[in-house]
JSON list of C-alpha atoms in Angstrom, two decimals:
[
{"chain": "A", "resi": 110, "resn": "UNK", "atom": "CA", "xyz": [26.70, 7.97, -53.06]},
{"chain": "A", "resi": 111, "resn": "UNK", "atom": "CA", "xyz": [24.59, 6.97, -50.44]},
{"chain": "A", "resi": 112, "resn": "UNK", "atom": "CA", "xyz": [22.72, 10.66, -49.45]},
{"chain": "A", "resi": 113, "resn": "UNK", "atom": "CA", "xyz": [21.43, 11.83, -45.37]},
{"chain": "A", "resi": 114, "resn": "UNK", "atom": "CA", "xyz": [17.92, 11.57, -46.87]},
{"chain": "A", "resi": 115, "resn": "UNK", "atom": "CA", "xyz": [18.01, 7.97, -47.65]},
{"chain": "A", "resi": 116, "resn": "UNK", "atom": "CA", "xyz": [19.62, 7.36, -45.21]},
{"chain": "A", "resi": 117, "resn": "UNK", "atom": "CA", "xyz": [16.79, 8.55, -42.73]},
{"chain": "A", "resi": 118, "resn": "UNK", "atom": "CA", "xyz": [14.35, 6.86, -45.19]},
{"chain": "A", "resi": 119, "resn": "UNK", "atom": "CA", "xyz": [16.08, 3.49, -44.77]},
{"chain": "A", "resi": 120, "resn": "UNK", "atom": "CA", "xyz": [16.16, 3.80, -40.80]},
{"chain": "A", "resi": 121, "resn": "UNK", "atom": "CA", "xyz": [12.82, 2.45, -40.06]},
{"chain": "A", "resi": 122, "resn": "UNK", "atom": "CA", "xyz": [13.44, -0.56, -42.74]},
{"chain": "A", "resi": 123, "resn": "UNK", "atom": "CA", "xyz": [16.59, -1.09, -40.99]},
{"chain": "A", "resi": 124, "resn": "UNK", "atom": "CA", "xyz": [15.17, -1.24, -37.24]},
{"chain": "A", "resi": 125, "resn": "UNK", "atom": "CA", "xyz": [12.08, -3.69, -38.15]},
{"chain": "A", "resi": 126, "resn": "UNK", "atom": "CA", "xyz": [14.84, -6.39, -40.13]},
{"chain": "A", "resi": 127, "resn": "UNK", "atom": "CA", "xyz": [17.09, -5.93, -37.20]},
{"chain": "A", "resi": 128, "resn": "UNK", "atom": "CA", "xyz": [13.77, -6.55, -34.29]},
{"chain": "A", "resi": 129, "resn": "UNK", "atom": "CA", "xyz": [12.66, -9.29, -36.37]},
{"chain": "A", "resi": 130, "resn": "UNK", "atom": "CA", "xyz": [15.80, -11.15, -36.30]},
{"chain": "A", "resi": 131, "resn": "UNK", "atom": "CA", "xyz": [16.50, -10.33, -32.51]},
{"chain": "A", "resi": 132, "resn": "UNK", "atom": "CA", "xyz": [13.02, -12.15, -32.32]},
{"chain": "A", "resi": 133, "resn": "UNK", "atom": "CA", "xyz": [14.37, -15.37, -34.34]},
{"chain": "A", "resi": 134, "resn": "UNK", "atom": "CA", "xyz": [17.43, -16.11, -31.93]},
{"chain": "A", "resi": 135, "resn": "UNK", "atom": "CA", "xyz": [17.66, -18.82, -29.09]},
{"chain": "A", "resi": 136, "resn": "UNK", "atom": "CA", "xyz": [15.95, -17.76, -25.91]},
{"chain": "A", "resi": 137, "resn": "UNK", "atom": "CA", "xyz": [18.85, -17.91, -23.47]},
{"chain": "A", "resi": 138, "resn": "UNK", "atom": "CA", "xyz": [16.86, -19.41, -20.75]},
{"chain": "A", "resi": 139, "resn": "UNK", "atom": "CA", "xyz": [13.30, -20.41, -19.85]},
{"chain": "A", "resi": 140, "resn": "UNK", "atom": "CA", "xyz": [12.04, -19.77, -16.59]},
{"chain": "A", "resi": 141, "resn": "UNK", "atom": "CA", "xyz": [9.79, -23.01, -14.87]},
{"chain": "A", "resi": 142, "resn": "UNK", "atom": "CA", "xyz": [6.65, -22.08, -13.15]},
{"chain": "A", "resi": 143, "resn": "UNK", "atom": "CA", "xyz": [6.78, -21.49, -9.05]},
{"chain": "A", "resi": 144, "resn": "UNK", "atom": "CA", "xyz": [3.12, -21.79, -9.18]},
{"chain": "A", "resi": 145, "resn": "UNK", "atom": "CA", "xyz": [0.87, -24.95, -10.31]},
{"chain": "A", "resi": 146, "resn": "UNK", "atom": "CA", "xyz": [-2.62, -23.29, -11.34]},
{"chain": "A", "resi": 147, "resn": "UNK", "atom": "CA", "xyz": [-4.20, -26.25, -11.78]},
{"chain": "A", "resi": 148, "resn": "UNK", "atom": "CA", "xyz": [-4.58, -25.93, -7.69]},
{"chain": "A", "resi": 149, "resn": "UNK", "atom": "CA", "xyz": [-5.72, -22.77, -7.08]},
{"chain": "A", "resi": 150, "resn": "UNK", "atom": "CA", "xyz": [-6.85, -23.09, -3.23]},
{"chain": "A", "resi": 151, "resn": "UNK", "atom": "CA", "xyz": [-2.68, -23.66, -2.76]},
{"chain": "A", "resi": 152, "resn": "UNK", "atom": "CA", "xyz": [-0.83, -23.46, -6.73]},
{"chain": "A", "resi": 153, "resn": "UNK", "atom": "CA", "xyz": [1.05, -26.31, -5.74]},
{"chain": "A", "resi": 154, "resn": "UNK", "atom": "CA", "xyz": [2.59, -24.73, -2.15]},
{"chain": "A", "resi": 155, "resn": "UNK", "atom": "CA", "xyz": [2.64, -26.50, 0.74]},
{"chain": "A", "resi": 156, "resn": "UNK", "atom": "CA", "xyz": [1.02, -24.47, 3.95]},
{"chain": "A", "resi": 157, "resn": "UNK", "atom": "CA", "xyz": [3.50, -23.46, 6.77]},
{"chain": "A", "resi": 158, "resn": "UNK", "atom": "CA", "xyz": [3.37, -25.23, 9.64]},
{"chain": "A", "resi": 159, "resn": "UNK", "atom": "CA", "xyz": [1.94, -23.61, 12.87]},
{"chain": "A", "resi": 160, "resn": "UNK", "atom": "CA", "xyz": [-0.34, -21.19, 10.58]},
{"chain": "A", "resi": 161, "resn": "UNK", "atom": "CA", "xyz": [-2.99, -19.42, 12.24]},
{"chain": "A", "resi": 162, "resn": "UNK", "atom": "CA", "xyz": [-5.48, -16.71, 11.38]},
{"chain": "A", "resi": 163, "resn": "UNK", "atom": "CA", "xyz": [-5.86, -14.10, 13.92]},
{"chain": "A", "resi": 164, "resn": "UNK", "atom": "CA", "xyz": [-8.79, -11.39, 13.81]},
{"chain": "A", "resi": 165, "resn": "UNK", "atom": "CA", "xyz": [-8.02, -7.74, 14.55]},
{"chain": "A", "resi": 166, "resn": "UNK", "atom": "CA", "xyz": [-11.64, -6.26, 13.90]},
{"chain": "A", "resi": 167, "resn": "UNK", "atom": "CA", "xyz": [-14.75, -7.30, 12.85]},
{"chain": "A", "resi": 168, "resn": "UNK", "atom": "CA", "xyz": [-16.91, -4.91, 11.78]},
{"chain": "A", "resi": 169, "resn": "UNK", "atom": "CA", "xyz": [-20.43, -5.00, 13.64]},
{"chain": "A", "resi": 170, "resn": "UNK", "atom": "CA", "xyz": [-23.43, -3.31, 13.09]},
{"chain": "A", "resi": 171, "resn": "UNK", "atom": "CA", "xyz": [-22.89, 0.88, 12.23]},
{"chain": "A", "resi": 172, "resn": "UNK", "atom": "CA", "xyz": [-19.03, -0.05, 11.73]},
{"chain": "A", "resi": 173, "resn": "UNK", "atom": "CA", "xyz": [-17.39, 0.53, 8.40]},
{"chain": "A", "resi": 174, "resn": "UNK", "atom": "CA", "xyz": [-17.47, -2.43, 6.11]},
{"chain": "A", "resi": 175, "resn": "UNK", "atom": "CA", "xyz": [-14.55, -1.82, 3.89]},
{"chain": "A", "resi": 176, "resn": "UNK", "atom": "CA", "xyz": [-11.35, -2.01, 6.03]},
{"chain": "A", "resi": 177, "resn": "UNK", "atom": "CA", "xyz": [-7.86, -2.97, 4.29]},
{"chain": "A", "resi": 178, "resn": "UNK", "atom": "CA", "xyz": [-4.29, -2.03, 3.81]},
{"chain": "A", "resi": 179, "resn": "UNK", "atom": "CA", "xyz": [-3.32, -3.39, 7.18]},
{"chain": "A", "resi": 180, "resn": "UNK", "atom": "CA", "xyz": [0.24, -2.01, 8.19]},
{"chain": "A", "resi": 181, "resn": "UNK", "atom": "CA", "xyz": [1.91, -3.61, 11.07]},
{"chain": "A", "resi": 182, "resn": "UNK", "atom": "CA", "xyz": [4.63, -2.50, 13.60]},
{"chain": "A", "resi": 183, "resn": "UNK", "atom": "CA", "xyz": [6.19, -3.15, 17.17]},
{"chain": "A", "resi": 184, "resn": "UNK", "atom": "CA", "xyz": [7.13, -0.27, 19.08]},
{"chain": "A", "resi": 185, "resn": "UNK", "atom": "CA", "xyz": [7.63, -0.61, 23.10]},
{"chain": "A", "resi": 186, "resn": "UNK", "atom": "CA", "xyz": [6.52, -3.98, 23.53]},
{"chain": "A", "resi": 187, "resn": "UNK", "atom": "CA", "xyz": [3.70, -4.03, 21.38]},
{"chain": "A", "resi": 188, "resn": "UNK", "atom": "CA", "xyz": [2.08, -4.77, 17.52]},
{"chain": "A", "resi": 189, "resn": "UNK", "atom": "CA", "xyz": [0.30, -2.18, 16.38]},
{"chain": "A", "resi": 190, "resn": "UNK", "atom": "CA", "xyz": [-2.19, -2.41, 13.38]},
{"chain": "A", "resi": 191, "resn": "UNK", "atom": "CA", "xyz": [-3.06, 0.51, 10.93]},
{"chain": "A", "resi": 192, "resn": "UNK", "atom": "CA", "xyz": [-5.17, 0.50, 8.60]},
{"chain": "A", "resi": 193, "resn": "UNK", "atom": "CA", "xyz": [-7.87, 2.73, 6.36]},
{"chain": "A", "resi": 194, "resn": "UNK", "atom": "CA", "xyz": [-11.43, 2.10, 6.84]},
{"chain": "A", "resi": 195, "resn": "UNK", "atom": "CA", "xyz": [-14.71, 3.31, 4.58]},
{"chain": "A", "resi": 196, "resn": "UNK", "atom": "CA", "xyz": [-18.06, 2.27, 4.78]},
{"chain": "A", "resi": 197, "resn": "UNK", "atom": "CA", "xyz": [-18.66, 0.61, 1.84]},
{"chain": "A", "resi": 198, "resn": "UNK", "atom": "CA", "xyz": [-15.77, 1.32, -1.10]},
{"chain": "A", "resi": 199, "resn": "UNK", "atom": "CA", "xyz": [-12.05, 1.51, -1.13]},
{"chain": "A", "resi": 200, "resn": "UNK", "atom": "CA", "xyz": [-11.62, 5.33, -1.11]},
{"chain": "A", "resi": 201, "resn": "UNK", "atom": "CA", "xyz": [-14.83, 6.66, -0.64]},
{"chain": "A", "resi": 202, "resn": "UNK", "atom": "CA", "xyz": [-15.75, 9.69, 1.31]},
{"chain": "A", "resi": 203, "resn": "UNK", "atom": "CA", "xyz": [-16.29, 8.86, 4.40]},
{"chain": "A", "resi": 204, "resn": "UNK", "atom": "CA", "xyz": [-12.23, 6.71, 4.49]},
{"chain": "A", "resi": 205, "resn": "UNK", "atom": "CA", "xyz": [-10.80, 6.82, 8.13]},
{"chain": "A", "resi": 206, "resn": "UNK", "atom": "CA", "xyz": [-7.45, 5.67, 9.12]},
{"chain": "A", "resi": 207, "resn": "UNK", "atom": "CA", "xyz": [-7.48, 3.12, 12.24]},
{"chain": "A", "resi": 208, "resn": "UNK", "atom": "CA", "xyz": [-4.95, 1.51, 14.93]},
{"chain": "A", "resi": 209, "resn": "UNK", "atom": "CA", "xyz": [-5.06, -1.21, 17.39]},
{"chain": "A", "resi": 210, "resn": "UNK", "atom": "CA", "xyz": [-2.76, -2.65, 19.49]},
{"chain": "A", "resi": 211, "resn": "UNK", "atom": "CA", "xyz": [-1.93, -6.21, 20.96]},
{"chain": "A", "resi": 212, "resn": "UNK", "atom": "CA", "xyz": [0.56, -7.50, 23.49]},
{"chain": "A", "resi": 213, "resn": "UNK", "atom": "CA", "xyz": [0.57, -10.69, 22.32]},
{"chain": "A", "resi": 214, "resn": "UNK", "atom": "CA", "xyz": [-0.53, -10.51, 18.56]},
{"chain": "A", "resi": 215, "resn": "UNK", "atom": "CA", "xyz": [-4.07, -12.64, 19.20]},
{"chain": "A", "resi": 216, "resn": "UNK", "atom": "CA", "xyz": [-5.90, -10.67, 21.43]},
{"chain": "A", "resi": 217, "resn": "UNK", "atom": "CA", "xyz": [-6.60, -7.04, 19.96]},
{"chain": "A", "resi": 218, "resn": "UNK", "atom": "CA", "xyz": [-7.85, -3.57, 21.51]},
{"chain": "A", "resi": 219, "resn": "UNK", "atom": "CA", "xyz": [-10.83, -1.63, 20.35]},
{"chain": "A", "resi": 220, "resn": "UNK", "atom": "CA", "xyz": [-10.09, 0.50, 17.23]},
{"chain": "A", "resi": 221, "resn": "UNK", "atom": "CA", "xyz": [-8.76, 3.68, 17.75]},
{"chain": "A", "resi": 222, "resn": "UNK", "atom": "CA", "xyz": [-9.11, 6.72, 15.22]},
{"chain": "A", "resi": 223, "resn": "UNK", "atom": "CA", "xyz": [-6.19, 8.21, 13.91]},
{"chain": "A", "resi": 224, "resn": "UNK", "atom": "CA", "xyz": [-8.10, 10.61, 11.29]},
{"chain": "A", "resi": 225, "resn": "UNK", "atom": "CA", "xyz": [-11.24, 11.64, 11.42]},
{"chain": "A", "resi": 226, "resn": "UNK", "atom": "CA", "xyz": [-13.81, 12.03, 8.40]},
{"chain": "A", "resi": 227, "resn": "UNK", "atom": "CA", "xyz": [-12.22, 15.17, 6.14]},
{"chain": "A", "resi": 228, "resn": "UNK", "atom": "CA", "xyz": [-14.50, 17.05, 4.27]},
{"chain": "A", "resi": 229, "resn": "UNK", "atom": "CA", "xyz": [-12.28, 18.63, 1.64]},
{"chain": "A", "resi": 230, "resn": "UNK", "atom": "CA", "xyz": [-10.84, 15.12, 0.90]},
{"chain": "A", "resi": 231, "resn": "UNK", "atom": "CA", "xyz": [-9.55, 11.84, 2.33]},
{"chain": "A", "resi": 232, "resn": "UNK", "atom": "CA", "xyz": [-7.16, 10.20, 4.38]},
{"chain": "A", "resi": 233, "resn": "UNK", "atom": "CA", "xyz": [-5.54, 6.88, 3.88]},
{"chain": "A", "resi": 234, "resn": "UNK", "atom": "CA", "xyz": [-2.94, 4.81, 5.76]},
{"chain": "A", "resi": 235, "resn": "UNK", "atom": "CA", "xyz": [0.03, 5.50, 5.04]},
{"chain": "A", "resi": 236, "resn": "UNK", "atom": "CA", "xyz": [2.44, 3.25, 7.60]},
{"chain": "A", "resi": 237, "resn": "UNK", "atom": "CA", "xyz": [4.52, 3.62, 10.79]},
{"chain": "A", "resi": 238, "resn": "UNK", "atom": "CA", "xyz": [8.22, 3.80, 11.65]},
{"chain": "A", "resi": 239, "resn": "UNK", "atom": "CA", "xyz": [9.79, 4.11, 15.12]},
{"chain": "A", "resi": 240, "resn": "UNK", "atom": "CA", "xyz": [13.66, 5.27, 16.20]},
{"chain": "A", "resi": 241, "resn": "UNK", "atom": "CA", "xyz": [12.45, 3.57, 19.23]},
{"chain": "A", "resi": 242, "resn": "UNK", "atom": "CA", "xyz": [11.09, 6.08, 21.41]},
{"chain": "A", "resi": 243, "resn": "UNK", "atom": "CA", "xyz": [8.85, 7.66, 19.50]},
{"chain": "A", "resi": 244, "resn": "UNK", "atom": "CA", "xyz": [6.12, 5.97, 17.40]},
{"chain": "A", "resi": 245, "resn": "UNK", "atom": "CA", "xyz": [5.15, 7.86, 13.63]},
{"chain": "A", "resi": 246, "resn": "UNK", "atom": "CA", "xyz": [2.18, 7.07, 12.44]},
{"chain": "A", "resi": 247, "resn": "UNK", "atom": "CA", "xyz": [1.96, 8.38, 8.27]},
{"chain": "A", "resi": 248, "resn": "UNK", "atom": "CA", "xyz": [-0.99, 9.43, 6.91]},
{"chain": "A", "resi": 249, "resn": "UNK", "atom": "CA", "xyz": [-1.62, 9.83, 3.18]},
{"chain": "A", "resi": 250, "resn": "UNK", "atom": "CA", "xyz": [-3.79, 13.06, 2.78]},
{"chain": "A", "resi": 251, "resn": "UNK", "atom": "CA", "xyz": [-5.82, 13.42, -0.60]},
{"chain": "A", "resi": 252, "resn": "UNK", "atom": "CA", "xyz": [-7.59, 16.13, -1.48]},
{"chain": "A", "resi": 253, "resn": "UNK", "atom": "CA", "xyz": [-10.92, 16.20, -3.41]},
{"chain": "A", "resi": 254, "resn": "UNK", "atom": "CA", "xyz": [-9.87, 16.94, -7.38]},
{"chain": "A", "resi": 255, "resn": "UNK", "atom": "CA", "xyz": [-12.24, 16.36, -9.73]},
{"chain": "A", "resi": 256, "resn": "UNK", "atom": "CA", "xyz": [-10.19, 17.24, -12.82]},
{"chain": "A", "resi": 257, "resn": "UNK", "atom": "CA", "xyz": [-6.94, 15.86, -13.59]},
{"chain": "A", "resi": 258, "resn": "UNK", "atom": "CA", "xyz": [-4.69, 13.68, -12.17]},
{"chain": "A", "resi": 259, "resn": "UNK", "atom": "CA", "xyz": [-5.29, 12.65, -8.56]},
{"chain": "A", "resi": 260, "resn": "UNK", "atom": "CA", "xyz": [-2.99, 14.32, -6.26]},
{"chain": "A", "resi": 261, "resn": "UNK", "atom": "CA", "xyz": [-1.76, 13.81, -2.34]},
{"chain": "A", "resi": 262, "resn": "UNK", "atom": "CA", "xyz": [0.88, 14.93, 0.31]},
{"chain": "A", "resi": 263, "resn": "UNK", "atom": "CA", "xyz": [1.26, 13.07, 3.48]},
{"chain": "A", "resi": 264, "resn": "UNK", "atom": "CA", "xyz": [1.30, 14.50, 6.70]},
{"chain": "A", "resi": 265, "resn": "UNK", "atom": "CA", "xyz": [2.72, 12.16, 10.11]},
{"chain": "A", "resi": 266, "resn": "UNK", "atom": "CA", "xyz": [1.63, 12.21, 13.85]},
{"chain": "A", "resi": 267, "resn": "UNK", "atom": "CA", "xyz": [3.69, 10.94, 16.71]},
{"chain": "A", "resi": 268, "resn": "UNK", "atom": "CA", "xyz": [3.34, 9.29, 20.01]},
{"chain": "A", "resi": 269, "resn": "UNK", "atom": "CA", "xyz": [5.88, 8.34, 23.03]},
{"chain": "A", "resi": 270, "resn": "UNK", "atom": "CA", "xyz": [3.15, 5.79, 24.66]},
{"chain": "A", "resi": 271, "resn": "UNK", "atom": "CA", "xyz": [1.27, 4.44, 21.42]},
{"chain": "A", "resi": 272, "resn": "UNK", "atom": "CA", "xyz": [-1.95, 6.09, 22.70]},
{"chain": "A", "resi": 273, "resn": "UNK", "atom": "CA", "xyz": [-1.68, 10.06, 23.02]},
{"chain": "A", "resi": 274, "resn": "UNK", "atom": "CA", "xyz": [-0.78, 11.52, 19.20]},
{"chain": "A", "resi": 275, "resn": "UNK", "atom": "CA", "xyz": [0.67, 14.93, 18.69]},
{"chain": "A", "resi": 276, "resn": "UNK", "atom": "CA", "xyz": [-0.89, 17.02, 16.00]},
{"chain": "A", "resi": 277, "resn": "UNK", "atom": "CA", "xyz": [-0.16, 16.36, 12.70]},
{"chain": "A", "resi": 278, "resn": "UNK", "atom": "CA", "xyz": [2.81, 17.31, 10.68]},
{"chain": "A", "resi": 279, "resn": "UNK", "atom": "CA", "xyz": [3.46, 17.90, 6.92]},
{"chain": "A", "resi": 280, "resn": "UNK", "atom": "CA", "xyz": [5.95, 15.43, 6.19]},
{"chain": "A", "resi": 281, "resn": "UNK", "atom": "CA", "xyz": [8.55, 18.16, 4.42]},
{"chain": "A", "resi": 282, "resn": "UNK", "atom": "CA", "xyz": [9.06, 19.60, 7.88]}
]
């Protein structure tokens, strides 16, 4: 008779034979490369046609360096551009969150601030979202934690006009 105890011994016996022949079968189907990496300026795609690279900011002299996580949105007749901004890292102390805004999606206006510099922590972009009349701009608030796991909340301003921003909310409101 064939006792719980062996049973439990023969468990892990029984679970390696059984993943070692689920490893021997047929593979069902194979999946063919999208991507040729022998060509790495393209892998093999071909460009769209009518592609063009458009400039929102350049950073000049005194201007943060670092400036990614673009975001953009069209609210009232008009692309808008966030995005977080530090002067030399991703994250670093001094990270901003930015907006600019275009009428025709070439020809940009000067950055505006969202956040400014926080001294108990950092802001980063966090996206927009409209219902159409009112713009929300989401910000992604983290605050300085030097032991354990990195923690944030985000907080959202709004704006009827894209310009003027009402003071910011937390987002659980």
């Amino acid at each position: 008779m064939i006792s719980l105890k062996n049973i439990i011994k023969l468990l892990p016996q029984f679970f390696l034979v059984l993943s070692l022949h689920a490893q021997e079968c047929d593979v069902p189907f194979k999946v063919h490369s999208l991507f040729k990496f022998d060509q790495p300026e393209t892998l093999g795609l071909p460009f769209a046609k009518g592609l063009e690279t458009i400039t929102i900011f350049a950073p000049q002299n005194g201007d943060n360096k670092y400036n990614h996580g673009v975001v953009l949105f069209p609210f009232k007749g008009m692309l808008y551009a966030q995005w977080q901004s530090s002067s030399v890292d991703e994250d670093s102390e001094d990270t901003q969150v930015f907006y600019s805004r275009s009428k025709n999606g070439k020809d940009w206006s000067k950055p505006s601030a969202l956040t400014k510099k926080w001294k108990y922590g950092i802001k980063t972009n966090g996206g927009w979202w409209s219902d159409g009349n009112t713009l929300v701009a989401y910000i992604c608030n983290w605050p300085n934690n030097n032991e354990g796991a990195k923690e944030g909340y985000t907080k959202y301003i709004t704006s009827t006009n894209g310009t003027h921003w009402k003071s910011p909310k937390p987002l659980t409101e």
